[in-house]
Every structure is written in structure tokens, then in C-alpha cells.
Coordinates of C-alpha atoms and ligand atoms in Angstrom, one line a residue:
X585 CA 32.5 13.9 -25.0
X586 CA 30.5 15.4 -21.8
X587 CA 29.7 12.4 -19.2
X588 CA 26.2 12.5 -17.2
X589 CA 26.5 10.0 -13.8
X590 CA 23.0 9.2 -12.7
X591 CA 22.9 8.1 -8.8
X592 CA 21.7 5.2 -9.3
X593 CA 20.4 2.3 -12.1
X594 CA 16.6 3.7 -12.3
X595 CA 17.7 7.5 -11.3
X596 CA 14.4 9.2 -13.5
X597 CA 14.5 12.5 -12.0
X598 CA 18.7 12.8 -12.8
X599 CA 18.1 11.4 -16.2
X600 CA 15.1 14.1 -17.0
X601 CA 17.3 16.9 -15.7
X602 CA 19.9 16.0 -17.5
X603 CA 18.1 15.5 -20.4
X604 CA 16.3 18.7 -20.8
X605 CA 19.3 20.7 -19.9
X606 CA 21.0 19.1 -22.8
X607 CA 18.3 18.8 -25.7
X608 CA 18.2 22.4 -24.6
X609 CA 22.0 23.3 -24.9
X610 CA 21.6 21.3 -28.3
X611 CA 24.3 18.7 -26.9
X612 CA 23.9 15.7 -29.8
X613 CA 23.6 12.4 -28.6
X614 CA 26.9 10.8 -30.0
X615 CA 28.2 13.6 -27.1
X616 CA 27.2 12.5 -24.3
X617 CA 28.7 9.3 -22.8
X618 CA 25.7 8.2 -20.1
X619 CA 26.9 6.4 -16.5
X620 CA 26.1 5.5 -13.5
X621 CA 27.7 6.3 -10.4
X622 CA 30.5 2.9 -9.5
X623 CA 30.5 2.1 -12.9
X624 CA 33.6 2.5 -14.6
X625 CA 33.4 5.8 -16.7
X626 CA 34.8 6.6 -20.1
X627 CA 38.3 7.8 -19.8
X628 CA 37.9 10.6 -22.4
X629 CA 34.6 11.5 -21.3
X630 CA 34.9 15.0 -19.4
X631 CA 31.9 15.7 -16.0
X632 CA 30.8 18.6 -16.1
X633 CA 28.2 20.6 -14.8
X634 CA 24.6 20.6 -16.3
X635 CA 24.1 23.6 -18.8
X636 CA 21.6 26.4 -17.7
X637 CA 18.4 25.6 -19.3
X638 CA 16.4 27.7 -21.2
X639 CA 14.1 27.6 -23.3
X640 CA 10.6 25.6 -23.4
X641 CA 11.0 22.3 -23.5
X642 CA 7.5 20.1 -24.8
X643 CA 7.7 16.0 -24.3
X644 CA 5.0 14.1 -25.5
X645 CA 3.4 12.7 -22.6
X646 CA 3.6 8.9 -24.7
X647 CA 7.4 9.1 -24.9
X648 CA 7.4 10.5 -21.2
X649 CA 5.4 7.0 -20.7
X650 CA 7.6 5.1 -23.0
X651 CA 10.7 6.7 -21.5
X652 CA 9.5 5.7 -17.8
X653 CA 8.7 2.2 -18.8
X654 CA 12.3 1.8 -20.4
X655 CA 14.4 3.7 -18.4
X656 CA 13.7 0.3 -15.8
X657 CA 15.3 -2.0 -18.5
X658 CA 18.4 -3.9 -17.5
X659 CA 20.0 -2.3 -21.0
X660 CA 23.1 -0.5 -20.5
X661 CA 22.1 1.4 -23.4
X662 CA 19.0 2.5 -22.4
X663 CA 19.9 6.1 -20.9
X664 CA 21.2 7.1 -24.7
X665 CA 18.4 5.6 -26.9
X666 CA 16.2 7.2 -25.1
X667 CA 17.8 10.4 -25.1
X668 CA 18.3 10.3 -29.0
X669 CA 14.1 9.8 -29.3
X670 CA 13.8 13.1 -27.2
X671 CA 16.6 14.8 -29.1
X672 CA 15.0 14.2 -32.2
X673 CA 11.0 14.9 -31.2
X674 CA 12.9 18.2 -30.4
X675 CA 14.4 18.3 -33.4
X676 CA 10.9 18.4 -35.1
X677 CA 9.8 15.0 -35.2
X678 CA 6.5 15.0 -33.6
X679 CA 5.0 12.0 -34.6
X680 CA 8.4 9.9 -34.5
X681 CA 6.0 7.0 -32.0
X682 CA 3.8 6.0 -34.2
X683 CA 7.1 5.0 -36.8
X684 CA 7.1 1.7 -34.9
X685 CA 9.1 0.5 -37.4
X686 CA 11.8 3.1 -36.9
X687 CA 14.4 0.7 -35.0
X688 CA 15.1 3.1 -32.2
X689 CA 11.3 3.4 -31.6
X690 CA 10.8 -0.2 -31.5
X691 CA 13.9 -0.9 -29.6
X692 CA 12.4 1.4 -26.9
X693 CA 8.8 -0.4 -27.3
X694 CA 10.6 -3.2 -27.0
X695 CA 12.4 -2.4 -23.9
X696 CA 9.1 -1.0 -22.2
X697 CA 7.2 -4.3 -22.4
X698 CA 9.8 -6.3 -21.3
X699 CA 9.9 -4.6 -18.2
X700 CA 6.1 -4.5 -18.0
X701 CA 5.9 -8.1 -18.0
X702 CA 8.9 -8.8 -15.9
X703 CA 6.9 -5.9 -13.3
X704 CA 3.5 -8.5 -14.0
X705 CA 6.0 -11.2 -12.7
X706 CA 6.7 -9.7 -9.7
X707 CA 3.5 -9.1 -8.9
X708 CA 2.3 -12.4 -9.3
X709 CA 5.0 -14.3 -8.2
X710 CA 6.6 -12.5 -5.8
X711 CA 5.5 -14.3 -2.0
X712 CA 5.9 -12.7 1.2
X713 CA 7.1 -14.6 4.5
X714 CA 6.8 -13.7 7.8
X715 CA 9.9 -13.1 10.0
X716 CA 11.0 -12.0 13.4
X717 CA 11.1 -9.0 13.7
X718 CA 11.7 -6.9 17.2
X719 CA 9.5 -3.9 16.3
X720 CA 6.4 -6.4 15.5
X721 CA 5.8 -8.9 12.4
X722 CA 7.4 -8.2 8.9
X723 CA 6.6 -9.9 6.1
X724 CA 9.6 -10.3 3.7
X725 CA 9.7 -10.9 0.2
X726 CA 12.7 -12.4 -2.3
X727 CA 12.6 -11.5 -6.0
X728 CA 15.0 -11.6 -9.2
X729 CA 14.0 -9.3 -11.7
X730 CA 15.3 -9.6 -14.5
X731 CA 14.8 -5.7 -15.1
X732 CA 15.2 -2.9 -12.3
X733 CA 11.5 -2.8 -11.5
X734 CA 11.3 -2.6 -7.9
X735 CA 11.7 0.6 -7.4
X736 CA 8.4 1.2 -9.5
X737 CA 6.1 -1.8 -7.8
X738 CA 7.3 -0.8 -4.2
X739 CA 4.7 2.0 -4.5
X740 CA 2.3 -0.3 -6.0
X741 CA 3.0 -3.0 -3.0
X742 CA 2.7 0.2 -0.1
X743 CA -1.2 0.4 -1.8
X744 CA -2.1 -2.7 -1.4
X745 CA -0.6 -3.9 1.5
X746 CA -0.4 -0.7 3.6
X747 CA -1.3 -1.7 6.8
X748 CA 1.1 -4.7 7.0
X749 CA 5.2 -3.9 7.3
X750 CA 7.3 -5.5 4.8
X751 CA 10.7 -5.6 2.9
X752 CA 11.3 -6.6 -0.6
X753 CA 14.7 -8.3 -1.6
X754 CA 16.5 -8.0 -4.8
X755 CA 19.9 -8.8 -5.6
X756 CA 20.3 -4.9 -6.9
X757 CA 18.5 -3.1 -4.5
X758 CA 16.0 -3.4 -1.3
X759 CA 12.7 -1.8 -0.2
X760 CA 11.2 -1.1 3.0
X761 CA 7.7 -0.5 4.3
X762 CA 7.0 0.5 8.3
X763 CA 3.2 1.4 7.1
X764 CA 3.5 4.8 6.6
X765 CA 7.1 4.9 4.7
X766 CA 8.8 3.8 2.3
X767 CA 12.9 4.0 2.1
X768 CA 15.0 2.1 -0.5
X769 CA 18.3 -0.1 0.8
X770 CA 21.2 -2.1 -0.8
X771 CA 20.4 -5.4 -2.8
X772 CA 20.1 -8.2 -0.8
X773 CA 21.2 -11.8 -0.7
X774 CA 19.0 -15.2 -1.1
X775 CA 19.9 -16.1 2.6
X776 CA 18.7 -13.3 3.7
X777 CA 15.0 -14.8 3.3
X778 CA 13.7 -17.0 5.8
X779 CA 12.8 -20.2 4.3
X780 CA 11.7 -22.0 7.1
X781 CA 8.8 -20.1 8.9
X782 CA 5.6 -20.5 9.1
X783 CA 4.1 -18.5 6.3
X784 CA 5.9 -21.1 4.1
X785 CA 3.4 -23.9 4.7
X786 CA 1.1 -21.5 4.6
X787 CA 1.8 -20.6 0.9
X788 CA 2.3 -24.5 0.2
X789 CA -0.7 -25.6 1.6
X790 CA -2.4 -23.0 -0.3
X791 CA -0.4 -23.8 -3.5
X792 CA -1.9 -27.5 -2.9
X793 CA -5.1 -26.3 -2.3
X794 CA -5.8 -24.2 -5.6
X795 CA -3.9 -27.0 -8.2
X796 CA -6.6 -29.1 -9.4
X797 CA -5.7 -32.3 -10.3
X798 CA -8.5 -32.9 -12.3
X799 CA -7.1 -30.2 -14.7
X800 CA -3.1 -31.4 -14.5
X801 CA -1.3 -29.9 -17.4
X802 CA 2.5 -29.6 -16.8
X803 CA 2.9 -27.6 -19.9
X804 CA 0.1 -25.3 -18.6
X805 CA 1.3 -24.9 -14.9
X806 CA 4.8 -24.4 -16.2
X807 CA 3.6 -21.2 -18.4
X808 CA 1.2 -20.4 -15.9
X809 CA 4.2 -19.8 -13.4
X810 CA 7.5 -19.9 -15.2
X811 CA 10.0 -22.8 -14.0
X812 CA 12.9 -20.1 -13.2
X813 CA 10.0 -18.5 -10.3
X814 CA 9.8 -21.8 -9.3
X815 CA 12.7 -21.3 -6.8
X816 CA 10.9 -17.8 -5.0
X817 CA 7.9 -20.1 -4.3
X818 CA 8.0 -22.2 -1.2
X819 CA 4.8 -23.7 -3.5
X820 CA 7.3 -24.9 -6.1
X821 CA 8.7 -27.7 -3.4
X822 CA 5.0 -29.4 -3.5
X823 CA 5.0 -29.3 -7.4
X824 CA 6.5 -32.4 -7.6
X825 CA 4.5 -34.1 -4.9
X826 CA 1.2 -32.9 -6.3
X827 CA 1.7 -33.9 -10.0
X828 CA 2.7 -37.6 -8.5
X829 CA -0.5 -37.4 -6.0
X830 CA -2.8 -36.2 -8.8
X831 CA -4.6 -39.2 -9.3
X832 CA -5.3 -40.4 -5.9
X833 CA -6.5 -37.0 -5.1
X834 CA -9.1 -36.8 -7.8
X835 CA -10.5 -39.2 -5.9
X836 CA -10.2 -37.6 -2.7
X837 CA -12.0 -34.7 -3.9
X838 CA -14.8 -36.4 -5.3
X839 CA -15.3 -38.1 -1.9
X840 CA -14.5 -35.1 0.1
X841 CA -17.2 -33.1 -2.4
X842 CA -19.9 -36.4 -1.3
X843 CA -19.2 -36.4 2.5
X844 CA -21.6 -34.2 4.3
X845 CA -19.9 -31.8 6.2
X846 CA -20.2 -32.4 9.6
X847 CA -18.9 -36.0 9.0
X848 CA -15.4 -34.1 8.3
X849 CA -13.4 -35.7 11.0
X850 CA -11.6 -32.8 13.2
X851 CA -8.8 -33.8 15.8
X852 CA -9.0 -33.9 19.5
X853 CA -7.1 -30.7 20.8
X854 CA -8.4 -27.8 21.9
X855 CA -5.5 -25.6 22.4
X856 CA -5.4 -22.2 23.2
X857 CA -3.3 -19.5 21.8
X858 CA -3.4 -15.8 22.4
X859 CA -1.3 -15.3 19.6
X860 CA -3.1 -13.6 16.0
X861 CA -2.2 -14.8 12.7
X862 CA -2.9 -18.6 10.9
X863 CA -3.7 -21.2 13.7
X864 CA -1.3 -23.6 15.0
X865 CA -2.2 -26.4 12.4
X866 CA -1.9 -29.3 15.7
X867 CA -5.1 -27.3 17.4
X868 CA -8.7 -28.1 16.5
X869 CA -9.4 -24.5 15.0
X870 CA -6.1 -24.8 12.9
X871 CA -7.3 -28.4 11.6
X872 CA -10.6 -26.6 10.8
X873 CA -8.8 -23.8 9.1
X874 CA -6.6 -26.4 7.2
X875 CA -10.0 -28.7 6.1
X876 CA -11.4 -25.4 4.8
X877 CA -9.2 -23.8 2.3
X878 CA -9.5 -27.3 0.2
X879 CA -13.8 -26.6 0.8
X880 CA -15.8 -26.5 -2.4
X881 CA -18.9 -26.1 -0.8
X882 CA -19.9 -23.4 -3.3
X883 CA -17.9 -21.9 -6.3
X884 CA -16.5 -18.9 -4.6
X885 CA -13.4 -20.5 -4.4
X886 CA -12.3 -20.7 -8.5
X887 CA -11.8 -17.1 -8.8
X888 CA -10.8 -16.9 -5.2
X889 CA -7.1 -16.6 -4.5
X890 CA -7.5 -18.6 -1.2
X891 CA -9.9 -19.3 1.6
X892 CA -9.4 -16.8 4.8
X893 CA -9.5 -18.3 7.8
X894 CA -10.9 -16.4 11.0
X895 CA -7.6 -15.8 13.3
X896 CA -7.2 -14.9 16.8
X897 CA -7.3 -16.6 20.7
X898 CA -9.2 -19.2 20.9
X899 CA -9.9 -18.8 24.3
X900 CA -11.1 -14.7 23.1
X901 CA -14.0 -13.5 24.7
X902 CA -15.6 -11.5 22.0
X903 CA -15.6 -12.7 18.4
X904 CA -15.7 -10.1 15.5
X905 CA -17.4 -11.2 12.6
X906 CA -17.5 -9.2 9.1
X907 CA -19.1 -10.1 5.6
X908 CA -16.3 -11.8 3.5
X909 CA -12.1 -11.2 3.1
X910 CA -11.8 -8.3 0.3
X911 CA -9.2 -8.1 -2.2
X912 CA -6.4 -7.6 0.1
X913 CA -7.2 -9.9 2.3
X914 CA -7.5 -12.5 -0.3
X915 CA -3.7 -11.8 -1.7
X916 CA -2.9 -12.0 2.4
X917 CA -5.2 -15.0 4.0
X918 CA -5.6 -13.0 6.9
X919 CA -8.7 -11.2 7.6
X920 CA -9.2 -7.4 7.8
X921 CA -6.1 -6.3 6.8
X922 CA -7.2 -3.7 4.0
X923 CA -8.8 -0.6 4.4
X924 CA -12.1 -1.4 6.6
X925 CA -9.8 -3.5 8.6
X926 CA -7.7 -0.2 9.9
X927 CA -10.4 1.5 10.3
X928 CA -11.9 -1.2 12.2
X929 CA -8.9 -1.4 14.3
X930 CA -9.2 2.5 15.2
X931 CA -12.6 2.1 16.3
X932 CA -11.7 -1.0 18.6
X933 CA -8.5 0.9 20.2
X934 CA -11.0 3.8 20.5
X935 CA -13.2 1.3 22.1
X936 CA -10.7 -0.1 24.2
X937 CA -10.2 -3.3 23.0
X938 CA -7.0 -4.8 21.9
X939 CA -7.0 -6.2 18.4
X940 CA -5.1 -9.2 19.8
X941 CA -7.7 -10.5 22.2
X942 CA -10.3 -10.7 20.0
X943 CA -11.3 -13.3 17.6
X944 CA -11.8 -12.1 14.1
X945 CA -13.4 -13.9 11.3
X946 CA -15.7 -13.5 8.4
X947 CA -19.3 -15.4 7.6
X948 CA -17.9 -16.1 4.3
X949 CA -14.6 -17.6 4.0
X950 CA -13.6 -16.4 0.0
X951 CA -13.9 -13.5 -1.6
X952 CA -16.6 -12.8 -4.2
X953 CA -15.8 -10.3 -7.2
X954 CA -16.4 -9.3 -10.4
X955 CA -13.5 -8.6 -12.4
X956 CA -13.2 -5.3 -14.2
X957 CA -10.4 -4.7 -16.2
X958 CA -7.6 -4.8 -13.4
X959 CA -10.0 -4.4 -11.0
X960 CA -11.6 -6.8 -8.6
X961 CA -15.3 -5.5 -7.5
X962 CA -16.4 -6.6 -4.4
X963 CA -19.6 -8.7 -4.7
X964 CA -22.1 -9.6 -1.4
X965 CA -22.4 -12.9 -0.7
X966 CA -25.8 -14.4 -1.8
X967 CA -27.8 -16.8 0.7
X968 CA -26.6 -20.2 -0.8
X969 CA -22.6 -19.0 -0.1
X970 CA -23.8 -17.5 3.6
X971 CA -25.3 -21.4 4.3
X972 CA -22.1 -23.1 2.2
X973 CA -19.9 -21.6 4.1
X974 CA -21.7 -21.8 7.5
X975 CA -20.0 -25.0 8.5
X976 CA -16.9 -22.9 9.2
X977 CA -18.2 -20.3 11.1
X978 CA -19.9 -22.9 13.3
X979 CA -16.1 -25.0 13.6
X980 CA -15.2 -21.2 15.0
X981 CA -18.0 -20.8 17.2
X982 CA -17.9 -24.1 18.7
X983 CA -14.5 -23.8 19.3
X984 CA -13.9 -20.5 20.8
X985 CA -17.0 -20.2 22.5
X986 CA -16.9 -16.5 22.6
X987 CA -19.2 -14.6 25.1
X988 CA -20.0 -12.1 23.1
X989 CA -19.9 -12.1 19.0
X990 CA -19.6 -8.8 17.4
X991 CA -21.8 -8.9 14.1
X992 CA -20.7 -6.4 11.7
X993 CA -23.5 -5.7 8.6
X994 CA -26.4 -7.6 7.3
X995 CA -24.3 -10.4 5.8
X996 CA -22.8 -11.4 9.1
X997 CA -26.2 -10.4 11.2
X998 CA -27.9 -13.0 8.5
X999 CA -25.7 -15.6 8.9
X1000 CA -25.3 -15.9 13.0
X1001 CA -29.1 -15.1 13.6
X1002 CA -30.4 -16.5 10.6
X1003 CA -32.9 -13.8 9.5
X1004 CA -32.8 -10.9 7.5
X1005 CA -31.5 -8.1 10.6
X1006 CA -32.3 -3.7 10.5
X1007 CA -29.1 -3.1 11.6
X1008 CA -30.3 0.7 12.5
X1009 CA -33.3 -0.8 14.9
X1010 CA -31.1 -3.9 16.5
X1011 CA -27.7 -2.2 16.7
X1012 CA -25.3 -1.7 20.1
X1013 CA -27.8 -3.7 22.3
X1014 CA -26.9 -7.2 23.4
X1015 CA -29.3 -9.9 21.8
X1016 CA -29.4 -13.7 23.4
X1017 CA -29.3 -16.1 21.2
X1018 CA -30.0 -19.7 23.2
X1019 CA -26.7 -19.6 25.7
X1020 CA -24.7 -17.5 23.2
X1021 CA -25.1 -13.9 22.5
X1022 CA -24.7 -11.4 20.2
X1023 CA -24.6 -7.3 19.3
X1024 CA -25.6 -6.3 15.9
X1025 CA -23.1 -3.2 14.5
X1026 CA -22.2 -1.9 11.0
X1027 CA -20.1 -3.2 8.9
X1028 CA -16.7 -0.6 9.0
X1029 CA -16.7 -0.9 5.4
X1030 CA -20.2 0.9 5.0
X1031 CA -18.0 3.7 7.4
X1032 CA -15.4 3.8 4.1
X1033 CA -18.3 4.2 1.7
X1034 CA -20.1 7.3 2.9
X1035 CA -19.8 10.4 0.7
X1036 CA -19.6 13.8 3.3
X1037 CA -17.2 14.0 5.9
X1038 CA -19.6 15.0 8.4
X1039 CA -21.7 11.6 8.2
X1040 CA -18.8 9.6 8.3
X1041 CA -17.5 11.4 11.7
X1042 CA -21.5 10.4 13.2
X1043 CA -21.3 6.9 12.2
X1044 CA -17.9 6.4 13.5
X1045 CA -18.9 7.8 16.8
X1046 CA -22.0 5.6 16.8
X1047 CA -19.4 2.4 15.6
X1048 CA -17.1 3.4 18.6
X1049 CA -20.4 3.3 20.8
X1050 CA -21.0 0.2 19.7
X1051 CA -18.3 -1.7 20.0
X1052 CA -17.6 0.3 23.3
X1053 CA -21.0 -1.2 24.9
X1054 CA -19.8 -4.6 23.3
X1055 CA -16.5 -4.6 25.7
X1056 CA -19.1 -3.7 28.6
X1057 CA -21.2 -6.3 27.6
X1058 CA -18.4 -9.0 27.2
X1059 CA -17.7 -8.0 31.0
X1060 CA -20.7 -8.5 32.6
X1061 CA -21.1 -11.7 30.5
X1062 CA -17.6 -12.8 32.2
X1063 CA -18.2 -11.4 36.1
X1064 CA -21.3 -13.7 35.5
X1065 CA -19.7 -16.2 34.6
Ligands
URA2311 N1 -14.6 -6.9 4.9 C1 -14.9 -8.0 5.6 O1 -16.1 -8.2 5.8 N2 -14.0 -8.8 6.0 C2 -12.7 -8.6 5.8 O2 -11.9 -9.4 6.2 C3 -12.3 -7.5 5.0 C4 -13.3 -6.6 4.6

């Protein structure tokens, strides 16, 4: 008996080598005793080193897929079976996947879709909290998969949120993302995730504002997100609470839905911050924020995964203000965080302005899309969601008073001026509007969608002039003061 050690429970690369230096050395499968490394090993089982292969050596790219898929199953038998189906499409059976009947097949179809789901799981329910962190703020994240799937959605997680720095915590193993790279660490214990911070209320309060009562279904919410997540979600605590509430708060909606919005009663501090990131819920801006992501003012929010507040000092002198939060920004509930948003944040370090002293917010608070498949497309807000969602924008306004508000694209142009703007004729120029002004720019995103290199390097330069003469601008406005 020959024993293989992988390095570690999703080792792909050692399992492949292995496996192809085997099939080719025509090792059977009953010969090889599979392990991995601190596990106790067979006693009778011999390590030895790999054969030379030679030889060619043809998978099918489905049982390469398969194999990938099942090779993350918490199966301690996974490693063989899936060496016997390469063994015998080697042997000559070439169409051995579409047997599903053949038990090994199925055992390994039935291995890859428990792992697929368990992978949907964590992508659905896994929630990320912000903590302390001494190089800047890190978002942290405790799952318990019930296959060894991390490894695999850590890559999917660095896509999506790229720009932010965050860990993931399982009990088997740990992942790590500074924005640029990813490294892999032990497993991790439940206490090692913050429970009591500040992106817990956030995820609460979002929780409460999403679960209609109007539609309360135990049975459904409880398949919608399976009791044994329950205990990841800082939501979970205000389950309880909101099924007992329900009634009262059908109510409440319908009222709230009646009551015209500028009748919605805000509280009386002003408070300034020079922090970014959610307001401070006892300020005015952060009672705003909190009013809004209940606001049903259009229908953007049904398919919308929350509302996104605008974030920044409220005392900033320049406010930034975009189209609508994009797909990552929506998972988030911060705005431009995705890929305009770096790019955006380039341009203003270029300009030299500091991310942190501006204000940043959108003229539409939820994200419009179309879904495709898995794939949200980005829809532009139409004239009856610009004027819904005005309210907001004028809470923001009124309450940071900005000298100067950066209007990125024809969305945001419409919705501060109130008329269809050429950005190409109005752009990087200041433009009063009664005691408040404004400079009309692109929208970074427009930057992102350009197709030759060469036009996207001119309208980056021009976006840096812009925002460049908007810092000018926001001086004089202030030495005038
Ligand atoms: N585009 C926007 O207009 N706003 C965002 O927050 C992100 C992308």
C-alpha cells in the first residue's frame, strides 16, 4: 500500500500531481491509502516518492470540474473516489459521467452539489463586521461551512470586495485580504469575531428594514435563511422582535407610506463628525440615514439589497454626488466602494483631496438592475426615482451645507439642478445655484466604460482637472467666507 499526504484538506494541485503520476505508473486505486498531513496515517501504508510520469495523460474537462467541485467536500473519502473515476476514464471509460447512475459517479455528483450549495450559503449568509484594526478598517467575517469551501469563495470575495480589507473566519481555516493579496491562516474561533461594533446594528437595522411584515411567513423566512445561519447573523437577534412587532408595523408602514415626506420628524442635533463610514445614528444626518433605508418612496427598494446612505463629515466642504450605489456597494451600504469608486479615489488623491474630508453620496439611494442570470445589470435611474428619492439628498444638503457639490454625470447634474445638463459644455466651471454652488464633471464610471486606452488616459486627465479646479473653487468659496 503506497500513502499520498496532501498539505492540506483542499490541497488541488498535490492531489492532481499525485494523481497523474499514479494513473500513469498504473498504481490501482485499492493501492493507494490517501492522507492529509496531521492526520494519523495507515500503519502499513509505505510514503514514497511520486513515480516519474510519463506518458500523456487526457482528463475530461467535466470530471476536472466535478473533481474540483468534490475535492471541497467534508468526505474523508473523497481523495480516493475521485481517484478511482480518473483511473477508470483512463482505463477506457470515456463516457463514464453521463452513467449517473453508476454509484461512484453519483456519489461524486452528489458530493459536488453539496458543496455548491453550502459555497451559495456562504455567499449569502456570510456578514462582514467592522473591527479595529491599527493599519486602517477591516471588515471581518465568521462562517461554518459545513464543507471546506473557503478556500474557493476567498477569490470570489477579493472580486467583489477588492477595494475594502477583510478576513474570513472558519473553524478549519482563515483568509486574508489587504486589497491587493490574499494569504490563507489557521481556523479561527467564534470569539474571535466582534459582536458588538457598529456594523452589527447596521446589519440589524437593515435585516428590519427588508422583512415585510405584510408578507410574515416563518416557514418561509426560516428556508429563506436556514435556522443553523441564524447564529452568523447579528440580524437573527431582531427575528424574534420583528415577528412579535409584525402587526403594529403594518400599520406603521401604511402610515409612514401616507405621510408626506417632509412631515418625517428628524431630531434636533447637528453633530459633526470628520469620521467616514455609516453616521452616528444620535446626529441629524444619521437619523436621516436611519428614516431612509425603511423609504418606499419608489420600488427600487424590492430588488434592492439595501438603501445607501451618503457618508462623510458633516461639516465637509465639498460634497460628491454620483448616480446611484452599484452592485457592490449595495452588498456593502457604503457608497463608491467598487470599481468607479477607486478610480474615483485616484482622481481625488491626484486632485489633492482627501477622501475623508469630503462628503460622498448618490442622487439615488438604491440600486436599480436588471438581473441576468447571476448577473446584476446596472440600470439608470428614471425621472420619477431621481424626484422619490430627492428627499434624501435635500436631508444631506441641508445638513452639511457643503460649499461646493461635486456633480458627477447627468443623473446627479439632473437631480441637484433640475434640468437635463451637457456635461461636455458645463463641465469643471463653478455654477451658482441661489447661495449654493455647484461644478458639473463625469461620472468616473463613464471613465471605466471607454473602449481604447488612449481615450480613457484624456478623460482622466480632464476628470483630475476637474475635480482639481473644484478644490480651488471650494477655497475661494471658504477665504470668502
Ligand atoms: N456609481 C455611483 O454613482 N455611485 C456609487 O456609489 C457607485 C457607483
Amino acid at each position: 500500500m503506497r500513502a499520498v499526504v496532501l498539505d492540506h484538506e483542499t490541497d488541488w494541485d498535490g492531489w492532481r500531481e499525485a494523481t497523474r503520476a499514479l494513473v500513469l505508473a498504473g498504481v490501482p486505486p485499492d493501492a493507494i491509502h490517501w492522507n492529509v498531513a496531521g492526520e494519523a496515517e495507515d500503519l502499513y501504508a509505505e510514503r514514497a516518492p511520486l513515480p516519474d510520469a510519463k506518458g500523456s495523460f487526457n482528463v475530461l474537462r467535466a470530471l476536472v470540474q466535478l473533481a474540483q467541485l468534490a475535492i471541497q467536500a467534508r468526505d474523508p473519502e473523497r481523495f480516493a473516489l475521485l481517484y478511482r473515476l480518473v483511473w477508470r476514464a483512463h482505463q477506457g471509460e470515456r463516457h463514464l459521467l453521463e452513467q449517473a447512475a453508476d454509484p461512484e459517479v453519483a456519489r461524486a455528483n452528489r458530493l459536488a452539489l453539496s458543496v455548491r450549495r453550502d459555497s451559495h450559503k456562504m455567499r449569502a449568509f456570510l456578514r462582514f463586521r467592522a473591527v479595529d484594526d491599527p493599519e486602517g478598517a477591516r471588515y471581518v467575517g465568521w462562517f461554518e461551512p459545513e464543507h471546506y469551501v473557503l478556500e474557493a469563495n476567498a477569490l470570489f470575495f477579493a472580486e467583489r470586495f477588492g477595494s475594502l480589507c477583510w478576513s474570513v473566519l472558519t473553524p478549519y481555516r482563515s483568509a486574508h485580504w489587504n486589497g491587493s493579496a490574499l494569504s490563507l491562516g489557521p481556523g479561527a474561533q467564534p470569539s474571535q469575531v466582534p459582536d458588538d461594533d457598529a456594523l452589527e446594528g447596521y446589519w440589524r437595522s437593515y435585516y428590519a428594514s427588508v422583512f415585510n411584515p405584510a408578507r410574515l411567513n416563518p416557514r418561509a423566512m426560516a428556508s429563506e435563511m436556514p435556522r443553523k445561519y441564524w447564529r452568523n447573523l447579528p440580524e437573527a437577534a431582531a427575528i424574534p422582535d420583528l415577528i412579535r412587532s409584525a402587526t403594529g408595523r403594518v400599520e406603521a408602514m401604511l402610515e409612514q407610506e401616507l405621510r408626506p415626506p417632509d412631515q418625517m420628524p428628524l431630531g434636533p442635533v447637528r453633530a459633526r463628525s470628520s469620521e467616514t463610514g455609516p453616521q452616528a445614528p444620535e446626529t441629524r444626518l444619521g437619523q436621516a440615514a436611519q428614516k431612509a433605508s425603511h423609504c418606499r418612496a419608489c420600488h427600487l427598494w424590492e430588488r434592492a439589497t439595501q438603501t445607501v446612505f451618503g457618508e462623510g463629515p458633516a461639516d465637509a466642504q465639498i460634497m460628491l454626488i454620483g448616480e446611484q450605489p452599484g452592485d457592490q456597494e449595495d452588498l456593502i451600504g457604503r457608497p463608491f466602494v467598487g470599481p468607479a469608486g477607486r478610480l474615483m479615489d485616484r482622481a481625488l488623491e491626484e486632485a489633492g483631496i482627501d477622501r475623508r474630508s469630503v462628503y460622498v453620496t448618490n442622487a439615488v439611494k438604491h440600486f436599480k438592475f436588471e438581473p441576468r442570470g447571476k448577473r446584476r445589470i446596472h440600470q439608470k435611474p428614471e425621472g420619477p426615482e431621481i424626484l422619490a428619492c430627492k428627499q434624501w439628498l435635500d436631508v444631506e444638503r441641508t445638513e452639511v451645507r457643503p460649499l461646493l457639490m461635486v456633480l458627477m454625470g447627468a443623473t446627479a447634474a439632473r437631480a441637484v439642478i433640475g434640468r437635463a445638463v451637457t456635461i461636455g459644455r458645463e463641465r469643471g466651471r463653478r455654477i451658482a445655484l441661489g447661495a449654493e454652488s455647484a461644478l458639473v464633471t463625469v461620472h468616473p464610471s463613464y471613465l471605466l466604460r471607454l473602449p481604447d486606452e488612449a481615450s480613457k488616459a484624456r478623460e482622466y486627465r480632464a476628470f483630475v482637472a476637474d475635480l482639481t479646479r473644484a478644490r480651488e473653487i471650494a477655497s475661494e468659496l471658504a477665504a470668502a467666507k
